[in-house]
mmCIF file of C-alpha atoms and ligand atoms in Angstrom:
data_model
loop_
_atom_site.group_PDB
_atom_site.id
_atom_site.type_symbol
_atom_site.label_atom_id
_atom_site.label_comp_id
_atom_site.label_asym_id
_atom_site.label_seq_id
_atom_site.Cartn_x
_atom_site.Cartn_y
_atom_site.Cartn_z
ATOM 1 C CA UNK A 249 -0.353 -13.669 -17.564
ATOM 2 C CA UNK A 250 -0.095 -11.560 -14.693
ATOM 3 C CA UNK A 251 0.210 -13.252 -11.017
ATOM 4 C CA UNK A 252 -0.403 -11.401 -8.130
ATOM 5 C CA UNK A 253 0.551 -12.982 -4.438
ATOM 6 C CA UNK A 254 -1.160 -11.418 -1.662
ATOM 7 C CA UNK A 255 -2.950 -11.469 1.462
ATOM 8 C CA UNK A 256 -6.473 -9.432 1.946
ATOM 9 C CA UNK A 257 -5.728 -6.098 2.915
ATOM 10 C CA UNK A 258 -2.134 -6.171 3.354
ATOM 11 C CA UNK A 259 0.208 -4.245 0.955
ATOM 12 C CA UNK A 260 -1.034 -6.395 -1.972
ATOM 13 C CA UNK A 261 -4.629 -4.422 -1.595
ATOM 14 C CA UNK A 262 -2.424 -1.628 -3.513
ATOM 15 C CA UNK A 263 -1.643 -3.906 -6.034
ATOM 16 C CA UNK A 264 -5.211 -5.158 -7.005
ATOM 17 C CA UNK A 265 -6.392 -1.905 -6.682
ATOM 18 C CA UNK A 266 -3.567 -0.655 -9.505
ATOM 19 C CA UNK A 267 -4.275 -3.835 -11.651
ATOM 20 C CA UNK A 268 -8.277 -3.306 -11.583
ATOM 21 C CA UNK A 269 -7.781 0.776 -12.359
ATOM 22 C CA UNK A 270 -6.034 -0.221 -15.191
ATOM 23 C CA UNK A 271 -8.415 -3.054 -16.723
ATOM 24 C CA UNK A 272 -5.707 -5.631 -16.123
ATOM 25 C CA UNK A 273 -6.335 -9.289 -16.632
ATOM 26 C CA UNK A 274 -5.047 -10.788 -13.256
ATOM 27 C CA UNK A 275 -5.057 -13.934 -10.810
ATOM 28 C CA UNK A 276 -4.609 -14.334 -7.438
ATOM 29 C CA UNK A 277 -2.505 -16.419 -4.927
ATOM 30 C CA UNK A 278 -3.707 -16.419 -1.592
ATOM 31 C CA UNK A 279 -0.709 -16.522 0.949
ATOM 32 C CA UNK A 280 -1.152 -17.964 3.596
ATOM 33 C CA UNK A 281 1.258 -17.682 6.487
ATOM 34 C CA UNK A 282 -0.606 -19.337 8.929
ATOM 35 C CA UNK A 283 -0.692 -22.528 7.217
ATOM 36 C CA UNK A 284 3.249 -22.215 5.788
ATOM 37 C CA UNK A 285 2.905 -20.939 2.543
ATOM 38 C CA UNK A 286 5.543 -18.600 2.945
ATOM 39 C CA UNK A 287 8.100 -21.165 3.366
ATOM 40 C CA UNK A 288 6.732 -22.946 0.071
ATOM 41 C CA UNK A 289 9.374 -23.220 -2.240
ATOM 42 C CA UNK A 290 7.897 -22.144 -5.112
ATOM 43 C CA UNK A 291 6.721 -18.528 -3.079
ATOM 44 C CA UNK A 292 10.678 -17.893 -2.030
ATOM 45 C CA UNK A 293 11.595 -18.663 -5.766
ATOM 46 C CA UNK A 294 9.193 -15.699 -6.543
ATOM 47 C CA UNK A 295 10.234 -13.661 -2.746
ATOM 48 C CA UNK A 296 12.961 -14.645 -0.814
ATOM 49 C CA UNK A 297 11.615 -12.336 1.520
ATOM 50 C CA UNK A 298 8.769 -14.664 2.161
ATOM 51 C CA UNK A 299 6.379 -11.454 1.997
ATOM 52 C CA UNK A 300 3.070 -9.915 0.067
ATOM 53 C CA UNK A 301 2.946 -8.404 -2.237
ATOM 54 C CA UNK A 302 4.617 -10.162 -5.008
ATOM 55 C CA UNK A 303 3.957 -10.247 -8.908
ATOM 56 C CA UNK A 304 4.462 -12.216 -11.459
ATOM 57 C CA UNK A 305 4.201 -11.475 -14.991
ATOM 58 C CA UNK A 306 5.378 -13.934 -17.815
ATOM 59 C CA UNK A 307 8.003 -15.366 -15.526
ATOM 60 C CA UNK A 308 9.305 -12.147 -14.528
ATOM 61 C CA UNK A 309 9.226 -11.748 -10.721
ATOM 62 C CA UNK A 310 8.797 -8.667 -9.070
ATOM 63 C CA UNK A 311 8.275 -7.445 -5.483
ATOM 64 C CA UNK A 312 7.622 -4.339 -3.023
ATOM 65 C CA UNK A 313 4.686 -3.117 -3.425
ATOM 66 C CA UNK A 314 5.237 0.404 -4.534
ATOM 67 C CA UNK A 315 7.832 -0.873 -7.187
ATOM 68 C CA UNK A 316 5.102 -3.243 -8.225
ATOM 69 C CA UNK A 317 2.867 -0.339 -8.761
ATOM 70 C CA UNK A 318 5.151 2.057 -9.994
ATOM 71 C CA UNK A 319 5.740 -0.407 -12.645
ATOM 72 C CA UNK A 320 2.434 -1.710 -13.853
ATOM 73 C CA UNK A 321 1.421 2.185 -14.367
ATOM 74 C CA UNK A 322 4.551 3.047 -16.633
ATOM 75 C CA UNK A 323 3.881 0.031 -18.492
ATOM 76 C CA UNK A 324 0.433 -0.387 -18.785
ATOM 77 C CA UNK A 325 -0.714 2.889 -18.327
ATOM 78 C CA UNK A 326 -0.654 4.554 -20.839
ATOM 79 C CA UNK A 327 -0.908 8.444 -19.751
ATOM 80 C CA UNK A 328 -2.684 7.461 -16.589
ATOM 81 C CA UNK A 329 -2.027 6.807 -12.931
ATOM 82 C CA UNK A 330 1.668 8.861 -13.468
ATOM 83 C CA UNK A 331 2.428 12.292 -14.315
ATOM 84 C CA UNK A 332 4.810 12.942 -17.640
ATOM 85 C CA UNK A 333 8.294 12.074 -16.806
ATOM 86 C CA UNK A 334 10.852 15.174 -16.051
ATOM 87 C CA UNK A 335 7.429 17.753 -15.320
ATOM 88 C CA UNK A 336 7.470 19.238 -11.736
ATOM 89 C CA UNK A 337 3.915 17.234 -11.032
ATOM 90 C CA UNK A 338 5.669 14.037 -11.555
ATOM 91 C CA UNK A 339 8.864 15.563 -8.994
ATOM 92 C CA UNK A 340 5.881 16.079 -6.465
ATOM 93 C CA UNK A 341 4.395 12.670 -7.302
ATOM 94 C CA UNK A 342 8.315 11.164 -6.314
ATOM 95 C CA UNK A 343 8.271 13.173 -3.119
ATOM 96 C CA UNK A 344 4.332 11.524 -2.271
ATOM 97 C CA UNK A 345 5.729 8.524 -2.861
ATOM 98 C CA UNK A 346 8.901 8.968 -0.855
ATOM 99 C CA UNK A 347 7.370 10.306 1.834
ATOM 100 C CA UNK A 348 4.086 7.886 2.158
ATOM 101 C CA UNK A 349 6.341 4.975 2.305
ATOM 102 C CA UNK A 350 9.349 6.125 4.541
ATOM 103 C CA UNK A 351 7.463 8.713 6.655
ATOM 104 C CA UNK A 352 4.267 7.741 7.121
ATOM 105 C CA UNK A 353 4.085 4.258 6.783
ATOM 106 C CA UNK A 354 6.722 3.108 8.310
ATOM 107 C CA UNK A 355 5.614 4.409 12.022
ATOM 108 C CA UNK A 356 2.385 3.013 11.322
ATOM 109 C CA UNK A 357 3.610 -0.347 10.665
ATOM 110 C CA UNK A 358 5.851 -0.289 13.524
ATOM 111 C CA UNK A 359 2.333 0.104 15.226
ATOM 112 C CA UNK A 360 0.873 -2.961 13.486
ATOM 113 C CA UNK A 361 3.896 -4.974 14.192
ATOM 114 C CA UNK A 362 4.248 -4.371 17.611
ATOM 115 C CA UNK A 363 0.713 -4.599 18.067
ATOM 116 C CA UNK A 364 -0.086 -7.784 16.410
ATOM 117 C CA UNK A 365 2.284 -9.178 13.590
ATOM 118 C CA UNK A 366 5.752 -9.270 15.375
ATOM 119 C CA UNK A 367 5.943 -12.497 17.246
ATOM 120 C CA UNK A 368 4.874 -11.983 20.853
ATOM 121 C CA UNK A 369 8.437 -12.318 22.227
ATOM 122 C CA UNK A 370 9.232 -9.372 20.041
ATOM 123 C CA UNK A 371 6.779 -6.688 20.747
ATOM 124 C CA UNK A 372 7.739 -3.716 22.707
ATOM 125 C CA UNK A 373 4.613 -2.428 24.108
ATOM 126 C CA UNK A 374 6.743 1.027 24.817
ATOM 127 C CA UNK A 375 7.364 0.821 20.866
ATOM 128 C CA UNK A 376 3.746 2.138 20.204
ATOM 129 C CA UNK A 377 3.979 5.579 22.112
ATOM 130 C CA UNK A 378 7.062 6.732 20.006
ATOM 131 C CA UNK A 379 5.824 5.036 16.961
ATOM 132 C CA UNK A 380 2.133 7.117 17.510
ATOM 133 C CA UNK A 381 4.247 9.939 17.978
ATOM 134 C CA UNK A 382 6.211 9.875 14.685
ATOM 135 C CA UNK A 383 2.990 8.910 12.886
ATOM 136 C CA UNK A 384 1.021 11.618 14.490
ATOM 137 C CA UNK A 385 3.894 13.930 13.175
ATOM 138 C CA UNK A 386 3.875 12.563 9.523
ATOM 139 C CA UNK A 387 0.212 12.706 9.678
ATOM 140 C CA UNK A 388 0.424 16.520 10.437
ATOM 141 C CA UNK A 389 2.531 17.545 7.535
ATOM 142 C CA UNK A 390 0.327 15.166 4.878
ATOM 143 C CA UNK A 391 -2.810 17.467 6.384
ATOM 144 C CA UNK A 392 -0.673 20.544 5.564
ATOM 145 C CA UNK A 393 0.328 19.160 1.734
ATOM 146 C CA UNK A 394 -2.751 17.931 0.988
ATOM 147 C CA UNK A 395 -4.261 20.147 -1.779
ATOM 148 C CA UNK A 396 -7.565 21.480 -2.344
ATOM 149 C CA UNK A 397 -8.013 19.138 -5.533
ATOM 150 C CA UNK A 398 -9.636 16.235 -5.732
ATOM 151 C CA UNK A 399 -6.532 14.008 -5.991
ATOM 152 C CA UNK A 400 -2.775 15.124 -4.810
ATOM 153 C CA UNK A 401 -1.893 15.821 -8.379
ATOM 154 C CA UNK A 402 -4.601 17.659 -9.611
ATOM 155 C CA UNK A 403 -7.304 16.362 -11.217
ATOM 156 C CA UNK A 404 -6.195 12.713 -11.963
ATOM 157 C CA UNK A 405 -5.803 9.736 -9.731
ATOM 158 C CA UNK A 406 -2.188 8.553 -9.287
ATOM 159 C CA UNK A 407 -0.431 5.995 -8.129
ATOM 160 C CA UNK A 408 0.675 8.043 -4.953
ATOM 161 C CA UNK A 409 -3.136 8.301 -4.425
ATOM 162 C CA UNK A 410 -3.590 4.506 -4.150
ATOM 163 C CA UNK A 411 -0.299 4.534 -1.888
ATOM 164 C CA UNK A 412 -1.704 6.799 0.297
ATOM 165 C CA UNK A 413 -5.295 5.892 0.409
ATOM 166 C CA UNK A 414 -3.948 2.224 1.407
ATOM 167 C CA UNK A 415 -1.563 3.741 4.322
ATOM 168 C CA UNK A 416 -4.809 5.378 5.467
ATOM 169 C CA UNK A 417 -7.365 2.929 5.240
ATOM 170 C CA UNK A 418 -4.539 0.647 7.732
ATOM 171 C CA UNK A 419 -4.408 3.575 10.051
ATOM 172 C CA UNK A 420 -7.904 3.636 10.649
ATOM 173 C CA UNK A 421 -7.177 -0.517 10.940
ATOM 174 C CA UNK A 422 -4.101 0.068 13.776
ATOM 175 C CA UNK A 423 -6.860 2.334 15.538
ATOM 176 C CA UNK A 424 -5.126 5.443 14.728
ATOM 177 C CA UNK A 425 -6.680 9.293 14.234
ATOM 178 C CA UNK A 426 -6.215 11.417 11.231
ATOM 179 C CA UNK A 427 -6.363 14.852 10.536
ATOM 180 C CA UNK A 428 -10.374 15.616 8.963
ATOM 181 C CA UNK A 429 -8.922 16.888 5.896
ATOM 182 C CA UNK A 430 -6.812 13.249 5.607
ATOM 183 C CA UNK A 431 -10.011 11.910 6.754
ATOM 184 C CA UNK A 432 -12.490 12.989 3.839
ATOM 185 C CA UNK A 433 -9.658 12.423 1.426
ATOM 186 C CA UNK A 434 -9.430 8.832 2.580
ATOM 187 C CA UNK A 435 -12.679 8.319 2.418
ATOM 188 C CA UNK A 436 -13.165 9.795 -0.865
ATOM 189 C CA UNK A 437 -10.366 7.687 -2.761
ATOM 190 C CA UNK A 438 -11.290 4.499 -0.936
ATOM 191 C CA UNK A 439 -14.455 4.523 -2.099
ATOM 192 C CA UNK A 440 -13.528 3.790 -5.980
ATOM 193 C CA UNK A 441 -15.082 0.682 -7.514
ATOM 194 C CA UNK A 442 -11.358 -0.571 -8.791
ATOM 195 C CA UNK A 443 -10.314 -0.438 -4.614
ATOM 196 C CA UNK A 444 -13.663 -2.662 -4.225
ATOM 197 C CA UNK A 445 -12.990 -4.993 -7.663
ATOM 198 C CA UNK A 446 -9.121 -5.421 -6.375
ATOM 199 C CA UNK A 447 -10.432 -6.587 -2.569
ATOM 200 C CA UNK A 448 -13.462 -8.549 -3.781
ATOM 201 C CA UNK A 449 -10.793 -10.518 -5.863
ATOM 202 C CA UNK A 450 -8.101 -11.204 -2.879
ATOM 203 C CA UNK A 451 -11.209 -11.895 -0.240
ATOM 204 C CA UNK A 452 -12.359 -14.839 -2.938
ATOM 205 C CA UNK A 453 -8.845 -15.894 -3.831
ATOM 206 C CA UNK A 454 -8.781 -16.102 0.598
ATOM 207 C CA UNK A 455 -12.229 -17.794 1.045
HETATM 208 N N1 LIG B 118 8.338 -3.087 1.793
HETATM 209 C C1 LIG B 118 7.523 -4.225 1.472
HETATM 210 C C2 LIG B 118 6.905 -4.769 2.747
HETATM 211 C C3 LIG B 118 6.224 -6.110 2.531
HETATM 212 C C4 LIG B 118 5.629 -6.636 3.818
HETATM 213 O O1 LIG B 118 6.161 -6.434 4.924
HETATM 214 N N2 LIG B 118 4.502 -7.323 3.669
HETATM 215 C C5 LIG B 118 3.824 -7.919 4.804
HETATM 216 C C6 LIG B 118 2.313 -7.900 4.564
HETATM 217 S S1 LIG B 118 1.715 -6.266 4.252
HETATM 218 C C7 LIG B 118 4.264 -9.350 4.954
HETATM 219 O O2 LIG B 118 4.275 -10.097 3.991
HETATM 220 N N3 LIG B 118 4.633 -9.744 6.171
HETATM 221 C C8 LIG B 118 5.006 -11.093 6.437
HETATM 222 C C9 LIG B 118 6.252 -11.164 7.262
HETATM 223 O O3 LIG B 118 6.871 -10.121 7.523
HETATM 224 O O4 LIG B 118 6.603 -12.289 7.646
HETATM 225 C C10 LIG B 118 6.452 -3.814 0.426
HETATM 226 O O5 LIG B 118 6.069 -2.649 0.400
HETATM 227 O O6 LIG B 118 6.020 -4.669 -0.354
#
């Protein structure tokens, strides 16, 4: 049985997404922080880090989302969601990856920490200027990479695809532009039924 721990929208939206693309049989665990389920016992046995996403599957615990993902397409997969291990697409699908989650991301969540999720003693309002500014920057060079195809490696969705469609849909969240080309593609790979099936689930897991 596979348990995912999440909050709507957050990081664990990449998670249901992966599970429903794949046909997975999957339950939910609402977390919610506001009324101290991250201090719950039982959710630090499964994250010490007291954060979403987490998964559990048989008793095996597993956490970050993008290792979450990574994993649930080389094991359930089965040819899909990754490109063949050693080719040059799945080099470029490691550099996506790399790159959506160190460059991209991680200004952008500086922007939604400061913004809203830090507590207020420990936003920096002057945080969000330089933050915008390295996202703006990342931003620019995923507009230049971004290939004609329909999905970054060709013809197939991957997981870098769901990484990067979730990073987007959150800028668009934190109030922040994107290139048109970014644009369209965002609004192209957000608009699969499994992104719907894996949000419907955590919004009535939430209710
Ligand atoms: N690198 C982690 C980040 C996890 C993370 O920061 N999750 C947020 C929600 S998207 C969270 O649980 N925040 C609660 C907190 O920081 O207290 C991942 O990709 O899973």
């Amino acid at each position: 049985m596979i348990t995912l721990y999440g909050i709507p929208r957050s990081r664990s939206l990449r998670v249901s997404w992966t599970l429903e693309e794949l046909g997975l049989d999957w339950r939910y665990r609402y977390i919610n922080f506001a009324k101290g389920d991250g201090r719950d016992p039982a959710f630090l046995a499964v994250n010490p880090c007291a954060k979403v996403p987490a998964l559990v599957e048989d008793g095996f615990a597993i956490t970050e989302s993008a290792a979450i993902v990574l994993y649930l397409a080389e094991k359930y997969g089965a040819g899909k969601l990754l490109p063949k291990a050693g080719s040059h697409e799945s080099a470029l699908h490691h550099k996506w990856v790399s790159f959506i989650t160190s460059e991209l991301e991680q200004p952008l969540w500086s922007i939604g920490k400061h913004k809203f999720a830090l507590p207020q003693e420990q936003r920096l309002p002057e945080m969000l200027s330089v933050a915008k500014w390295e996202f703006d920057k990342a931003a620019a060079i995923a507009e230049q990479w971004l290939p004609e195809s329909e999905f970054l490696l060709g013809d197939e969705l991957t997981i870098a695809d769901i990484l990067l469609g979730h990073t987007l849909l959150w800028a668009t969240r934190f109030e922040q532009d994107i290139p048109p080309k970014l644009t369209a593609y965002r609004d192209r790979i957000t608009a699969r039924p499994a992104m719907a099936a894996g949000l419907a689930k955590e919004e009535a897991g939430a209710a």
